[in-house]
CSV table of C-alpha atoms and ligand atoms in Angstrom, one decimal:
chain,number,residue,atom,x,y,z
V,117,MET,CA,-103.4,63.5,-51.3
V,118,LYS,CA,-100.9,65.8,-49.9
V,119,VAL,CA,-99.3,68.6,-51.9
V,120,ILE,CA,-95.8,67.4,-51.0
V,121,ASP,CA,-96.6,63.9,-52.5
V,122,HIS,CA,-97.9,65.4,-55.7
V,123,LEU,CA,-94.6,67.2,-56.0
V,124,ARG,CA,-92.5,64.1,-55.3
V,125,ASN,CA,-94.7,62.0,-57.7
V,126,ALA,CA,-94.0,64.5,-60.5
V,127,ASN,CA,-90.4,63.2,-60.6
V,128,GLY,CA,-89.0,66.5,-61.6
V,129,LYS,CA,-91.6,67.5,-64.2
V,130,THR,CA,-93.1,71.0,-63.5
V,131,LEU,CA,-96.8,70.8,-62.6
V,132,PHE,CA,-99.6,73.3,-63.4
V,133,THR,CA,-101.5,74.6,-60.4
V,134,LEU,CA,-103.5,77.5,-59.5
V,135,GLU,CA,-105.0,79.7,-56.9
V,136,ILE,CA,-108.7,80.8,-57.1
V,137,LEU,CA,-110.8,83.3,-55.0
V,138,PRO,CA,-114.1,82.2,-53.5
V,139,PRO,CA,-116.9,84.0,-55.5
V,140,LEU,CA,-118.6,87.1,-54.1
V,141,LYS,CA,-121.4,86.5,-51.6
V,142,GLY,CA,-124.5,85.5,-53.6
V,143,GLU,CA,-122.8,84.4,-56.7
V,144,ASN,CA,-123.5,80.9,-58.0
V,145,ILE,CA,-120.7,78.3,-57.7
V,146,LYS,CA,-121.5,77.2,-61.3
V,147,ASN,CA,-119.7,80.4,-62.5
V,148,LEU,CA,-116.7,79.3,-60.5
V,149,PHE,CA,-116.9,75.9,-62.1
V,150,SER,CA,-117.2,77.4,-65.6
V,151,ASN,CA,-114.0,79.3,-64.9
V,152,ILE,CA,-112.0,76.3,-63.6
V,153,ASP,CA,-113.5,73.8,-66.4
V,154,PRO,CA,-111.1,74.9,-69.2
V,155,LEU,CA,-108.1,74.7,-67.0
V,156,MET,CA,-108.7,71.0,-66.2
V,157,GLU,CA,-107.1,70.3,-69.6
V,158,PHE,CA,-103.8,70.9,-67.9
V,159,LYS,CA,-104.5,68.4,-65.0
V,160,PRO,CA,-103.8,70.6,-62.0
V,161,PRO,CA,-103.2,68.1,-59.1
V,162,PHE,CA,-104.4,70.7,-56.7
V,163,ILE,CA,-106.1,74.1,-56.5
V,164,ASP,CA,-105.6,76.7,-53.7
V,165,VAL,CA,-108.7,78.7,-52.5
V,166,THR,CA,-108.0,81.9,-50.7
V,167,TYR,CA,-109.5,83.1,-47.3
V,168,HIS,CA,-111.0,86.6,-47.1
V,169,ARG,CA,-111.6,88.0,-43.8
V,170,GLU,CA,-114.4,90.4,-42.8
V,171,GLU,CA,-114.7,94.0,-43.7
V,172,TYR,CA,-116.4,97.0,-42.1
V,173,VAL,CA,-119.4,98.4,-43.8
V,174,TYR,CA,-121.3,101.4,-43.0
V,175,LYS,CA,-125.1,101.9,-43.5
V,176,LYS,CA,-126.9,105.1,-43.3
V,177,LYS,CA,-129.7,105.1,-40.7
V,178,ASP,CA,-132.7,107.5,-40.3
V,179,GLY,CA,-131.3,110.8,-39.2
V,180,GLY,CA,-128.2,110.4,-41.1
V,181,LEU,CA,-126.2,108.4,-38.6
V,182,LEU,CA,-123.9,105.8,-39.9
V,183,GLU,CA,-124.1,102.2,-38.5
V,184,LYS,CA,-121.0,100.2,-38.5
V,185,SER,CA,-121.2,96.4,-39.1
V,186,THR,CA,-118.9,93.7,-40.6
V,187,THR,CA,-119.5,91.5,-43.5
V,188,ARG,CA,-117.6,88.8,-45.3
V,189,LYS,CA,-117.7,89.5,-49.0
V,190,ARG,CA,-116.1,86.3,-50.1
V,191,PRO,CA,-117.3,83.6,-47.7
V,192,GLY,CA,-117.2,79.8,-48.4
V,193,THR,CA,-113.5,78.8,-48.6
V,194,VAL,CA,-114.2,75.5,-46.6
V,195,GLY,CA,-117.3,74.7,-48.7
V,196,ILE,CA,-115.6,75.5,-52.1
V,197,CYS,CA,-112.7,73.3,-51.2
V,198,ALA,CA,-115.0,70.4,-50.5
V,199,ALA,CA,-117.1,71.1,-53.7
V,200,ILE,CA,-113.9,71.3,-56.0
V,201,GLN,CA,-112.8,68.0,-54.5
V,202,ASN,CA,-116.2,66.5,-55.0
V,203,HIS,CA,-116.7,67.8,-58.5
V,204,TYR,CA,-113.1,67.4,-60.1
V,205,LYS,CA,-111.6,64.7,-57.9
V,206,ILE,CA,-108.6,66.8,-57.4
V,207,ASP,CA,-107.0,68.2,-54.1
V,208,THR,CA,-107.5,71.5,-52.7
V,209,VAL,CA,-105.6,73.8,-50.4
V,210,PRO,CA,-107.6,76.2,-48.3
V,211,HIS,CA,-105.8,79.2,-47.1
V,212,ILE,CA,-106.1,79.4,-43.2
V,213,ILE,CA,-105.4,82.9,-41.8
V,214,CYS,CA,-104.8,84.2,-38.3
V,215,GLY,CA,-106.9,87.3,-38.7
V,216,GLY,CA,-110.4,87.2,-37.5
V,217,PHE,CA,-110.1,83.8,-35.9
V,218,SER,CA,-109.8,82.8,-32.2
V,219,ARG,CA,-107.8,79.6,-31.6
V,220,GLU,CA,-111.1,77.7,-31.1
V,221,GLU,CA,-112.6,78.9,-34.4
V,222,THR,CA,-109.4,77.8,-36.1
V,223,GLU,CA,-109.7,74.4,-34.5
V,224,ASN,CA,-113.3,74.1,-35.6
V,225,ALA,CA,-112.6,75.0,-39.2
V,226,LEU,CA,-109.7,72.5,-39.3
V,227,ILE,CA,-111.9,69.8,-37.9
V,228,ASP,CA,-114.4,70.5,-40.7
V,229,LEU,CA,-111.6,70.3,-43.3
V,230,HIS,CA,-110.4,67.1,-41.8
V,231,PHE,CA,-113.8,65.4,-41.9
V,232,LEU,CA,-114.2,66.6,-45.4
V,233,GLY,CA,-111.1,64.8,-46.5
V,234,VAL,CA,-109.1,68.0,-47.2
V,235,ASP,CA,-105.3,67.1,-46.6
V,236,ASN,CA,-103.7,70.4,-47.2
V,237,VAL,CA,-103.7,73.9,-45.7
V,238,LEU,CA,-101.7,77.1,-46.6
V,239,LEU,CA,-101.1,79.0,-43.3
V,240,LEU,CA,-101.0,82.7,-43.3
V,241,GLN,CA,-101.1,85.7,-41.0
V,242,GLY,CA,-103.9,87.1,-43.4
V,243,ASP,CA,-104.4,90.5,-44.5
V,244,ALA,CA,-105.4,93.4,-42.2
V,245,ILE,CA,-108.9,94.5,-42.2
V,246,LYS,CA,-109.1,96.8,-45.4
V,247,SER,CA,-110.0,100.0,-43.5
V,248,GLU,CA,-107.3,99.3,-40.8
V,249,ALA,CA,-103.6,100.3,-41.1
V,250,LYS,CA,-102.2,97.3,-39.6
V,251,PHE,CA,-102.9,93.6,-38.8
V,252,VAL,CA,-104.5,93.2,-35.4
V,253,PRO,CA,-105.0,89.6,-34.1
V,254,GLU,CA,-108.1,88.4,-32.2
V,255,PRO,CA,-107.7,88.6,-28.5
V,256,ASP,CA,-107.6,84.8,-28.4
V,257,GLY,CA,-106.1,84.4,-31.8
V,258,HIS,CA,-102.7,84.2,-33.4
V,259,ARG,CA,-100.5,87.0,-34.5
V,260,TYR,CA,-98.1,85.2,-36.8
V,261,ALA,CA,-98.4,82.3,-39.2
V,262,SER,CA,-95.9,80.4,-37.1
V,263,GLU,CA,-98.4,80.4,-34.1
V,264,LEU,CA,-101.0,79.2,-36.4
V,265,LEU,CA,-98.6,76.5,-37.6
V,266,GLU,CA,-98.0,75.4,-34.1
V,267,GLN,CA,-101.7,74.7,-33.6
V,268,VAL,CA,-101.9,72.7,-36.8
V,269,VAL,CA,-98.8,70.8,-36.1
V,270,LYS,CA,-100.2,69.8,-32.6
V,271,MET,CA,-103.5,68.8,-34.2
V,272,ASN,CA,-101.5,66.5,-36.6
V,273,ARG,CA,-100.2,64.9,-33.4
V,274,GLY,CA,-103.8,64.5,-31.9
V,275,ILE,CA,-103.3,67.4,-29.5
V,276,TYR,CA,-106.3,69.7,-29.5
V,277,LEU,CA,-106.9,72.9,-27.5
V,278,ASP,CA,-108.5,70.8,-24.7
V,279,GLU,CA,-105.4,68.7,-24.1
V,280,GLU,CA,-107.4,66.4,-22.0
V,281,LEU,CA,-109.5,65.0,-24.9
V,282,GLU,CA,-109.1,61.3,-24.7
V,283,THR,CA,-109.9,60.3,-28.2
V,284,ALA,CA,-108.6,63.1,-30.2
V,285,ALA,CA,-108.0,61.9,-33.8
V,286,PRO,CA,-104.7,63.3,-35.3
V,287,THR,CA,-105.3,65.3,-38.4
V,288,GLY,CA,-102.8,64.8,-41.2
V,289,PHE,CA,-102.6,68.2,-42.9
V,290,CYS,CA,-99.6,68.9,-45.2
V,291,ILE,CA,-98.6,72.5,-44.4
V,292,GLY,CA,-97.5,75.2,-46.7
V,293,VAL,CA,-96.5,78.7,-45.9
V,294,ALA,CA,-96.0,82.0,-47.7
V,295,GLY,CA,-92.5,83.5,-48.8
V,296,TYR,CA,-91.6,86.9,-50.3
V,297,PRO,CA,-88.8,87.0,-53.0
V,298,GLU,CA,-89.0,90.9,-52.6
V,299,LYS,CA,-89.5,90.8,-48.8
V,300,HIS,CA,-92.6,91.0,-46.8
V,301,PHE,CA,-93.6,94.7,-46.5
V,302,ASN,CA,-93.3,94.6,-42.7
V,303,ALA,CA,-89.9,93.0,-42.4
V,304,PRO,CA,-86.9,95.3,-41.8
V,305,ASN,CA,-84.8,93.4,-44.4
V,306,LEU,CA,-84.8,90.1,-46.4
V,307,LYS,CA,-82.5,88.4,-43.9
V,308,THR,CA,-84.9,88.9,-41.0
V,309,ASP,CA,-87.8,87.9,-43.1
V,310,LEU,CA,-85.9,84.7,-43.9
V,311,LYS,CA,-85.3,84.0,-40.2
V,312,TYR,CA,-89.0,83.8,-39.7
V,313,LEU,CA,-89.6,81.8,-42.8
V,314,LYS,CA,-87.0,79.3,-41.5
V,315,LEU,CA,-88.8,79.2,-38.2
V,316,LYS,CA,-92.0,78.2,-40.0
V,317,VAL,CA,-90.2,75.5,-41.9
V,318,ASP,CA,-88.4,74.3,-38.9
V,319,MET,CA,-91.7,74.0,-37.1
V,320,GLY,CA,-93.1,71.8,-39.7
V,321,ALA,CA,-94.0,73.7,-43.0
V,322,GLN,CA,-93.4,71.2,-45.8
V,323,TYR,CA,-93.3,73.8,-48.7
V,324,VAL,CA,-93.3,77.4,-49.5
V,325,VAL,CA,-95.4,79.3,-52.0
V,326,THR,CA,-94.0,82.8,-53.1
V,327,GLN,CA,-95.6,86.0,-53.5
V,328,MET,CA,-96.1,86.9,-57.3
V,329,PHE,CA,-93.0,88.2,-59.1
V,330,PHE,CA,-92.5,89.5,-62.6
V,331,ASP,CA,-88.7,89.2,-62.6
V,332,ASN,CA,-87.5,85.6,-62.3
V,333,GLN,CA,-84.1,86.7,-61.1
V,334,LYS,CA,-85.8,87.7,-57.9
V,335,TYR,CA,-87.1,84.2,-57.5
V,336,PHE,CA,-83.8,82.6,-58.3
V,337,GLU,CA,-82.0,84.8,-55.8
V,338,PHE,CA,-84.6,84.1,-53.1
V,339,VAL,CA,-84.3,80.4,-53.6
V,340,ASP,CA,-80.4,80.7,-53.2
V,341,ARG,CA,-80.9,82.9,-50.0
V,342,CYS,CA,-83.3,80.4,-48.7
V,343,ARG,CA,-81.0,77.5,-49.4
V,344,GLU,CA,-78.1,79.5,-47.6
V,345,ALA,CA,-80.3,80.2,-44.7
V,346,GLY,CA,-81.0,76.4,-44.3
V,347,ILE,CA,-84.5,76.3,-45.8
V,348,HIS,CA,-84.6,73.1,-48.0
V,349,VAL,CA,-88.2,72.5,-48.7
V,350,PRO,CA,-89.7,73.0,-52.2
V,351,ILE,CA,-90.3,76.7,-53.1
V,352,ILE,CA,-93.3,77.2,-55.3
V,353,PRO,CA,-93.1,80.1,-57.7
V,354,GLY,CA,-96.5,82.1,-57.8
V,355,ILE,CA,-96.9,84.0,-60.9
V,356,LYS,CA,-99.6,86.1,-62.6
V,357,PRO,CA,-100.0,87.8,-66.0
V,358,LEU,CA,-100.3,91.5,-66.1
V,359,THR,CA,-103.8,92.1,-67.6
V,360,GLY,CA,-104.3,96.0,-67.4
V,361,LYS,CA,-102.6,99.2,-67.2
V,362,GLY,CA,-104.0,100.0,-63.8
V,363,GLN,CA,-102.2,96.9,-62.3
V,364,LEU,CA,-98.8,98.8,-63.0
V,365,THR,CA,-99.6,100.7,-59.8
V,366,ILE,CA,-102.1,98.5,-58.0
V,367,LEU,CA,-99.9,95.4,-57.9
V,368,PRO,CA,-96.9,97.1,-56.4
V,369,LYS,CA,-99.0,98.9,-53.8
V,370,THR,CA,-101.0,95.9,-52.9
V,371,PHE,CA,-98.4,93.2,-53.0
V,372,ASN,CA,-95.2,95.2,-52.3
V,373,ILE,CA,-93.5,93.9,-55.5
V,374,ASP,CA,-91.6,95.7,-58.3
V,375,ILE,CA,-92.6,95.5,-61.9
V,376,PRO,CA,-89.5,95.4,-64.2
V,377,GLU,CA,-88.7,98.5,-66.2
V,378,ALA,CA,-88.8,96.6,-69.6
V,379,LEU,CA,-92.4,95.4,-69.0
V,380,VAL,CA,-93.5,98.9,-67.7
V,381,ASP,CA,-92.0,100.5,-70.7
V,382,GLU,CA,-93.9,98.2,-73.1
V,383,ALA,CA,-97.1,98.4,-71.1
V,384,GLU,CA,-97.0,102.2,-71.4
V,385,LYS,CA,-96.8,102.0,-75.2
V,386,CYS,CA,-100.0,99.8,-75.3
V,387,LYS,CA,-103.0,101.7,-76.6
V,388,ASP,CA,-105.5,99.9,-74.5
V,389,ASN,CA,-106.1,97.3,-71.9
V,390,ALA,CA,-106.6,94.6,-74.5
V,391,ALA,CA,-103.0,95.3,-75.8
V,392,VAL,CA,-101.7,95.2,-72.2
V,393,LYS,CA,-103.3,91.8,-71.6
V,394,GLU,CA,-101.5,90.4,-74.8
V,395,LEU,CA,-98.2,91.8,-73.6
V,396,GLY,CA,-98.8,90.3,-70.0
V,397,ILE,CA,-99.6,86.9,-71.5
V,398,ALA,CA,-96.5,86.9,-73.7
V,399,TRP,CA,-94.3,88.1,-70.7
V,400,CYS,CA,-95.8,85.4,-68.5
V,401,ILE,CA,-95.1,82.6,-71.1
V,402,GLU,CA,-91.5,83.7,-71.2
V,403,GLN,CA,-91.2,83.8,-67.4
V,404,SER,CA,-92.8,80.3,-67.3
V,405,LYS,CA,-90.5,78.8,-69.9
V,406,GLU,CA,-87.4,79.9,-67.9
V,407,LEU,CA,-88.9,78.7,-64.6
V,408,ILE,CA,-89.8,75.3,-66.2
V,409,LYS,CA,-86.2,75.1,-67.6
V,410,LYS,CA,-84.8,75.6,-64.2
V,411,GLY,CA,-87.1,72.7,-62.9
V,412,VAL,CA,-89.5,74.5,-60.6
V,413,PRO,CA,-91.9,72.0,-58.9
V,414,THR,CA,-95.1,73.6,-60.2
V,415,LEU,CA,-96.1,76.8,-61.9
V,416,HIS,CA,-98.6,78.2,-59.5
V,417,PHE,CA,-100.9,80.8,-61.1
V,418,TYR,CA,-102.7,83.4,-59.4
V,419,SER,CA,-106.0,83.5,-61.4
V,420,MET,CA,-107.7,86.4,-59.4
V,421,GLY,CA,-111.1,85.1,-60.9
V,422,LYS,CA,-110.0,85.2,-64.5
V,423,SER,CA,-109.1,81.9,-66.2
V,424,ASP,CA,-108.8,83.1,-69.8
V,425,PRO,CA,-105.3,84.4,-69.7
V,426,ILE,CA,-104.1,81.5,-67.6
V,427,TYR,CA,-105.5,79.1,-70.1
V,428,ARG,CA,-103.8,80.8,-73.0
V,429,ILE,CA,-100.5,80.7,-71.0
V,430,ALA,CA,-100.9,77.0,-69.9
V,431,LYS,CA,-101.9,76.0,-73.6
V,432,GLU,CA,-98.3,77.2,-74.7
V,433,LEU,CA,-96.6,75.2,-71.9
V,434,PHE,CA,-98.3,72.0,-70.8
W,172,FAD,C1,-99.0,82.7,-51.5
W,172,FAD,C2,-99.7,83.6,-50.7
W,172,FAD,C3,-101.2,83.4,-50.5
W,172,FAD,C4,-101.9,84.3,-49.6
W,172,FAD,N1,-103.2,84.1,-49.4
W,172,FAD,C5,-103.9,84.8,-48.6
W,172,FAD,C6,-105.3,84.7,-48.3
W,172,FAD,O1,-105.8,83.7,-48.8
W,172,FAD,N2,-105.9,85.5,-47.4
W,172,FAD,C7,-105.3,86.7,-46.9
W,172,FAD,O2,-105.8,87.3,-46.2
W,172,FAD,N3,-103.9,86.9,-47.2
W,172,FAD,C8,-103.3,86.0,-48.0
W,172,FAD,N4,-101.9,86.3,-48.3
W,172,FAD,C9,-101.4,87.6,-47.8
W,172,FAD,C10,-100.7,87.4,-46.4
W,172,FAD,O3,-101.7,87.1,-45.4
W,172,FAD,C11,-100.0,88.7,-46.0
W,172,FAD,O4,-98.9,88.9,-46.8
W,172,FAD,C12,-99.6,88.8,-44.6
W,172,FAD,O5,-99.3,90.1,-44.4
W,172,FAD,C13,-98.4,88.0,-44.2
W,172,FAD,O6,-98.6,86.6,-44.1
W,172,FAD,P1,-97.6,85.6,-43.8
W,172,FAD,O7,-98.2,84.3,-43.3
W,172,FAD,O8,-96.4,85.5,-44.7
W,172,FAD,O9,-97.0,86.2,-42.2
W,172,FAD,P2,-96.1,85.9,-41.2
W,172,FAD,O10,-95.2,84.6,-41.5
W,172,FAD,O11,-96.7,85.8,-39.9
W,172,FAD,O12,-95.1,87.1,-41.1
W,172,FAD,C14,-95.6,88.4,-41.1
W,172,FAD,C15,-94.6,89.3,-41.0
W,172,FAD,O13,-94.0,89.2,-39.6
W,172,FAD,C16,-92.6,88.9,-39.5
W,172,FAD,N5,-92.6,87.8,-38.5
W,172,FAD,C17,-93.0,86.5,-38.7
W,172,FAD,N6,-92.8,85.9,-37.5
W,172,FAD,C18,-92.4,86.8,-36.6
W,172,FAD,C19,-92.2,86.7,-35.3
W,172,FAD,N7,-92.3,85.6,-34.5
W,172,FAD,N8,-91.7,87.9,-34.7
W,172,FAD,C20,-91.6,89.1,-35.3
W,172,FAD,N9,-91.8,89.1,-36.6
W,172,FAD,C21,-92.3,88.0,-37.3
W,172,FAD,C22,-92.3,88.4,-40.9
W,172,FAD,O14,-91.0,88.6,-41.3
W,172,FAD,C23,-93.3,89.2,-41.8
W,172,FAD,O15,-92.8,90.5,-41.9
W,172,FAD,C24,-101.2,85.4,-49.1
W,172,FAD,C25,-99.8,85.8,-49.3
W,172,FAD,C26,-99.2,84.8,-50.0
W,172,FAD,C27,-97.7,85.1,-50.4
């Protein structure tokens, strides 16, 4: 079932959903399931699965020379989506990225997903390769999420890369895209960023999922700005509890977000990470309560491989 139908069927009730990461290469999928199992109590109608592109690794050869190769540390997004659907009988949303994919590889991944009965995709530019300063598209790939979106919209109309295919079955993907309450790091300003977000929605994106934020006001203002800009699809808030002191610097650097002064002040007073985790959970519960009160479609939790804090937050709310 499509994300957009889950949101409609909720009739204004806020849902509980989450995003998970595929396990590191070699890890057993049972570990992933044991992380998800407790969260099933809160009946998530769908789970997002991130996509992680390849990284460069260097191996020392005889004589001291370094050999460069690429590896994907967290493969398996498509397989995990199918496994979750099969195991829990709920929907999944694989993230599909431009980076590292040619148009044909994208098409083939989408064909796999279509055959597996996956009805949703979240379309993204994708992160740059870790050791590279900026995102570089494949020679025959997409640069922006909007270009990827065009390909999926065409497939939804039965138009594949080989436009002469006579029996091309239309896919039926519900399409989500990313939005940034605190602006994407490359955008010169929020207004320009919103221009491109609107382009994605006008081209066929049916909902938006936000980057994480710790200050609800940023989300509320973002939704207002989107509505003023003519973006009228559901805007799903993405949230995550703070779980360690190190995140006070890592999260702003990685995701280009601010952490509110009040939260930083309290976190700095904590004597260890266990105390920060308690603070983070309490903060996230308050954030969630306010978001639910405002009638957000779903609270979308970034689990980042840890379900325990999410469980404790959800237990207070759902
Ligand atoms: C909810 C969410 C989930 C994510 N999941 C993943 C994941 O699974 N894997 C992963 O690698 N990364 C993921 N990311 C990170 C994301 O890939 C990066 O933030 C990326 O840098 C931008 O992706 P986007 O789809 O928003 O890009 P785009 O929509 O392509 O925009 C990228 C930048 O280009 C600008 N822009 C857009 N279109 C144009 C245009 N036509 N001309 C000029 N400028 C333009 C935008 O304003 C923005 O600054 C996720 C982010 C979010 C918010």
